[in-house]
Structure formats: structure tokens, C-alpha cells
XYZ file of C-alpha atoms in Angstrom:
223
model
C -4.085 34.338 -112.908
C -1.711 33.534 -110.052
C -4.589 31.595 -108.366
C -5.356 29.582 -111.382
C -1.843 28.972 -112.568
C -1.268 27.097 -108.766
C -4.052 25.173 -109.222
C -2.801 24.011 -112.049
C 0.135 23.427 -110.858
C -0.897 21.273 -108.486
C -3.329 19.020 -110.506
C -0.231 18.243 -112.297
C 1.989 17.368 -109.073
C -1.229 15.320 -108.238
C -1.880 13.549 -111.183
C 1.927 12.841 -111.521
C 1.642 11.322 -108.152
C -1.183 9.113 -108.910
C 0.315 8.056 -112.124
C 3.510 7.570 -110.212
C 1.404 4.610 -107.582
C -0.451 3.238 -110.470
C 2.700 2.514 -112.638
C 4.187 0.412 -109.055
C 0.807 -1.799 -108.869
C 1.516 -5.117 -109.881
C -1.071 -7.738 -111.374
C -1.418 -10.795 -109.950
C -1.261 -12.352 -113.201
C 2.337 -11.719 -113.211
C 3.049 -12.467 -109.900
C 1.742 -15.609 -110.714
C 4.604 -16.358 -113.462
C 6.563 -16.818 -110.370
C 4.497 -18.960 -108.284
C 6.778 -22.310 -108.005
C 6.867 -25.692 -106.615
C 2.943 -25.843 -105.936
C 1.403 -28.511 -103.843
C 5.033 -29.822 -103.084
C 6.348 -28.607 -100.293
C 5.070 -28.622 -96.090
C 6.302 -26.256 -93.662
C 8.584 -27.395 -90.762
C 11.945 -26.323 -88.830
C 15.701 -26.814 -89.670
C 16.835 -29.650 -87.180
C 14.421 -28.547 -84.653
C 12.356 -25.597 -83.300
C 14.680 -24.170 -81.810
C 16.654 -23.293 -84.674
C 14.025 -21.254 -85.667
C 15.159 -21.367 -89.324
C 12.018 -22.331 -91.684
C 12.527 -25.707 -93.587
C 10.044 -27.180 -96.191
C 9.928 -30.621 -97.281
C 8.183 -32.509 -99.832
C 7.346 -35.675 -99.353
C 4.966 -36.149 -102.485
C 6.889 -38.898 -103.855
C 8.017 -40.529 -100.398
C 5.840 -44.061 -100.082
C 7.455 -44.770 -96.623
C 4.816 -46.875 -94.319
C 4.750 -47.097 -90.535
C 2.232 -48.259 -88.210
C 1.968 -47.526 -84.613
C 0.469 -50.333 -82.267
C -1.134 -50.560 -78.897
C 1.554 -52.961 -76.995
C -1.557 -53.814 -74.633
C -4.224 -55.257 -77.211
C -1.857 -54.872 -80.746
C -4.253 -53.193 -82.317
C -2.770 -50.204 -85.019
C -3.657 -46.898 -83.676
C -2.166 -45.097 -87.054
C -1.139 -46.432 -90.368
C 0.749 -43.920 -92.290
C -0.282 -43.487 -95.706
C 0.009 -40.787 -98.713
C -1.862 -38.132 -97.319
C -3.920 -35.587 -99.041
C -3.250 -32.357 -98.400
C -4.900 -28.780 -99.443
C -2.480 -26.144 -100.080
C -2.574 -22.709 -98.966
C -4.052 -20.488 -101.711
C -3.791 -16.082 -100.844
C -5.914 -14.133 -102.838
C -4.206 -10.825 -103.235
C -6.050 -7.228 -102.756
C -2.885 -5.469 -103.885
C 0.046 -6.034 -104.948
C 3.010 -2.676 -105.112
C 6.662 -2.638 -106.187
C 8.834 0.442 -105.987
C 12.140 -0.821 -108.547
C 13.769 2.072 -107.371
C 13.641 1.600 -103.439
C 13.155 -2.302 -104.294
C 10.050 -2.218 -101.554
C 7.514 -4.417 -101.766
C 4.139 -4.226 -100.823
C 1.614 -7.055 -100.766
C -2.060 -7.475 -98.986
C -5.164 -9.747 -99.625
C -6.671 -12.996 -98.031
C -5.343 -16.567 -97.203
C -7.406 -19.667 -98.378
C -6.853 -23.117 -97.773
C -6.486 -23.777 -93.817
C -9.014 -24.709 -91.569
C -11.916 -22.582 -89.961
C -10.696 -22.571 -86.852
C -6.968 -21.539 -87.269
C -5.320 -19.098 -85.279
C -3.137 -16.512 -86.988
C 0.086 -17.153 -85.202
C -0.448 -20.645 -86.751
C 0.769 -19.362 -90.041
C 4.454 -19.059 -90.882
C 5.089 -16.219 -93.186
C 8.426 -14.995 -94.518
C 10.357 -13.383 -97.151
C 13.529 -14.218 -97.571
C 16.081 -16.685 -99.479
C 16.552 -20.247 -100.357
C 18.713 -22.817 -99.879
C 18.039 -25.784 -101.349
C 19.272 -29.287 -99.600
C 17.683 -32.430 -98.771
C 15.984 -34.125 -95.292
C 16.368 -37.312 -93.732
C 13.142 -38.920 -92.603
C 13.197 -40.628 -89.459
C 11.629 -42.746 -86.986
C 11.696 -42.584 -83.250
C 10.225 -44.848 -80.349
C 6.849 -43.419 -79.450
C 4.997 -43.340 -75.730
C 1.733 -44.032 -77.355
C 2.463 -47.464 -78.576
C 5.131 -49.513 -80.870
C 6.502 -48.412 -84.053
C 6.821 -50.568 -86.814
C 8.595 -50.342 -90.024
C 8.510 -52.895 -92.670
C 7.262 -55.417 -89.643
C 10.106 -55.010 -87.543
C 9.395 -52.520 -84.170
C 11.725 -49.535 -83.916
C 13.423 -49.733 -80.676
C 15.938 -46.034 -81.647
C 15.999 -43.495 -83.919
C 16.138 -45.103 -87.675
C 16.507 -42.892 -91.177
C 14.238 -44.670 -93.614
C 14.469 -42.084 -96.539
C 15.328 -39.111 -97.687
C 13.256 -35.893 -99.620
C 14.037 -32.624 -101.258
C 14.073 -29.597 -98.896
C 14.607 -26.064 -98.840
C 15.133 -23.841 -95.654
C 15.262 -20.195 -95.505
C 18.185 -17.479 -94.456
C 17.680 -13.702 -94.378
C 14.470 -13.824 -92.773
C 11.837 -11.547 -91.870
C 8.702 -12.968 -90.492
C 5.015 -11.928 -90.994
C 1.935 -11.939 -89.034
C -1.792 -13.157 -90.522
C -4.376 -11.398 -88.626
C -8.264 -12.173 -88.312
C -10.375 -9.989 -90.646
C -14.225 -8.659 -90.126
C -15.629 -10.599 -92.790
C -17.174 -13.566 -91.959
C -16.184 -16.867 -94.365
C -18.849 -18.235 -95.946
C -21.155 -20.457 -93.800
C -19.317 -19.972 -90.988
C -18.858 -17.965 -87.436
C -15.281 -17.431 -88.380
C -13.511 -14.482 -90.076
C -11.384 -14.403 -93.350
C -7.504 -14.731 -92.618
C -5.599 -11.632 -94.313
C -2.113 -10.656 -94.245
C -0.337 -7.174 -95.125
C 3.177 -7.367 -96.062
C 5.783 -4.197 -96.356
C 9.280 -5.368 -97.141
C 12.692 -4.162 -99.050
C 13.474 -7.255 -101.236
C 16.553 -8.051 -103.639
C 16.823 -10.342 -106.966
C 17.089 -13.730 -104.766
C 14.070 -12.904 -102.297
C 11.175 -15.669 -102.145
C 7.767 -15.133 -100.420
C 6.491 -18.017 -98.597
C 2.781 -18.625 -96.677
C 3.288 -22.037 -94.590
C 0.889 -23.951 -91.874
C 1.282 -27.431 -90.584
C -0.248 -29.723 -92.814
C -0.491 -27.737 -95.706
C 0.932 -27.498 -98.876
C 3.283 -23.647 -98.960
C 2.533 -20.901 -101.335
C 5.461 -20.077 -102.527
C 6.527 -16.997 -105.046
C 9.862 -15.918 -106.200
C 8.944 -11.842 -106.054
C 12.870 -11.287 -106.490
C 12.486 -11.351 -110.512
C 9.334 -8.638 -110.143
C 12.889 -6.133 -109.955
C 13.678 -7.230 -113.467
């Protein structure tokens, strides 16, 4: 009686448990309700590199033209126009929130850059936002002239301004190389596996040059 009474006992410590990780899985569906700003906004840094503070910008509805020319034979070596741009797309695997402990756990597959990107290539972060705006500039290049509006640019011009956001409260996050191969190619999927204590304000944030940011606001999962 003893022995079956434990057992017991223990299926129900079990199946509490289980119920317990199954009530913290989140759907994608509703992490989706807080996917924002899509196909707006490119990864870059705050001032410079070396700041090492994350800043997006979107330049969707900047129409600023400049062309670079060979001095030599003035022929244009680039003429700046509206790019197109994919945007990074992750495809979760799971997705786990503890309200209590406010950790959040998040793993799956990146889309959207090219084959032959490297993981550290990808900027990954949770953390907050800040909201401002960026100058756009112009600078003298060594490959040839610059022109803007068919005048050259012998210093440093601002020639418009965009929205921005950078980031504060950081933590960073590494993409690693999976052992599936992509579809008709030598390369292997992209994946990421994220572990981090978040509050109400805390955004999440998958960046790489020349792509548009996946961006989620994963603070109001805690409500």
C-alpha cells in the first residue's frame, strides 16, 4: 500500500510539473501581437562602433541621392537609390515565460540573410528603447568624388534626418550554425537560443547589416 501510495504520489508531483512547463509555453501567435515596426528599421551603432550601443534607423521614407564619381574618367561608380531590402524573419521552436521569475526563454531559426553569413554577423539583444532621431551625412570618399544635388562634397555635410531608436540595458546574443542544411544549399540553418530575465519595457531585437530588424516588444508577454 505504501509502495503504491508513493507512486502515486509522485505521478502527481510529475504531472504537476509538466502542467507547470506547459502553462509557461508561449504561442507564437501571441508573440506576434507584439511584433512592431516591420521592414522599417536597419541595424547600425550610436555615433560610432565604438560606442557599442545598438542604433536602428529607418530610412524608408528618406529619397536622399548621391553619386560617387571616378575623378580620373567621371564615370559614376554608385548612384544611391531606394534600396530593397529583405528583413530578417526567426521562426521560433519555442517560446517559455516564467511571470513569476519574469525569465524568458526563446529558441528557433533565423530567415532572411544571406547563405553565406557568419553568426557573429548578427546583432542580437534584449533590452530597452529609446527613441530619437539620426542625422544622415556625407563625407569625402578615397574611391572617387561625392556629389550631392550636382555639387561635390569637399567635408562632412548633413543632408537629412530619420527616425531612430538605440538600445540601453543590453545583453547581447549569439546565432550559431545549425546541422541542417538550407534548402539547395551547402550551408546550414542559422538558429539562436535565448535565456534572459526581462521587465515590462524589454524589446527583443535580431539585426544584420542590410537588413530590415525583427523586432518584438516581449515586455507586455508579463501582463
Amino acid at each position: 500500500m505504501k509502495k503504491q501510495n508513493l507512486r502515486i504520489l509522485l505521478l502527481f508531483f510529475w504531472t504537476g510539473f509538466i502542467f507547470a512547463q506547459q502553462s509557461n509555453n508561449v504561442d507564437y501567435n501571441k508573440l506576434l501581437k507584439y511584433k512592431v515596426d516591420e521592414n522599417r528599421f536597419q541595424f547600425g551603432w550610436l555615433d560610432n562602433v565604438f560606442s557599442g550601443i545598438p542604433c536602428f534607423r529607418d530610412y524608408t521614407k528618406e529619397k536622399t541621392e548621391m553619386q560617387l564619381v571616378n575623378p580620373k574618367t567621371d564615370s559614376i561608380i554608385y548612384k544611391s537609390t531606394e534600396p530593397k531590402r529583405n528583413g530578417l524573419k526567426i521562426v521560433p521552436a519555442q517560446i517559455f515565460l516564467d511571470k513569476k521569475t519574469r525569465k524568458f526563454q526563446i529558441t528557433g531559426q533565423i530567415t532572411g540573410g544571406w547563405e553565406s553569413v557568419i553568426p557573429v554577423e548578427f546583432e542580437i539583444y534584449i533590452g530597452h528603447r529609446i527613441d530619437t532621431t539620426s542625422n544622415i551625412t556625407l563625407s569625402p570618399n578615397l574611391h572617387g568624388a561625392v556629389y550631392y544635388n550636382g555639387k561635390k562634397v569637399d567635408s562632412t555635410i548633413v543632408v537629412g534626418v530619420v527616425p531612430a531608436f538605440y538600445m540601453t540595458d543590453i545583453k547581447k546574443f549569439q546565432a550559431y550554425r545549425g546541422k541542417k542544411k538550407l534548402i539547395d544549399s551547402d550551408y546550414k540553418e542559422m538558429l539562436f537560443n535565448i535565456e534572459a530575465i526581462i521587465d515590462e519595457k524589454s524589446i527583443l531585437v535580431f539585426g544584420l547589416s542590410s537588413r530590415y530588424a525583427e523586432i518584438f516588444e516581449i515586455g507586455k508577454l508579463l501582463k
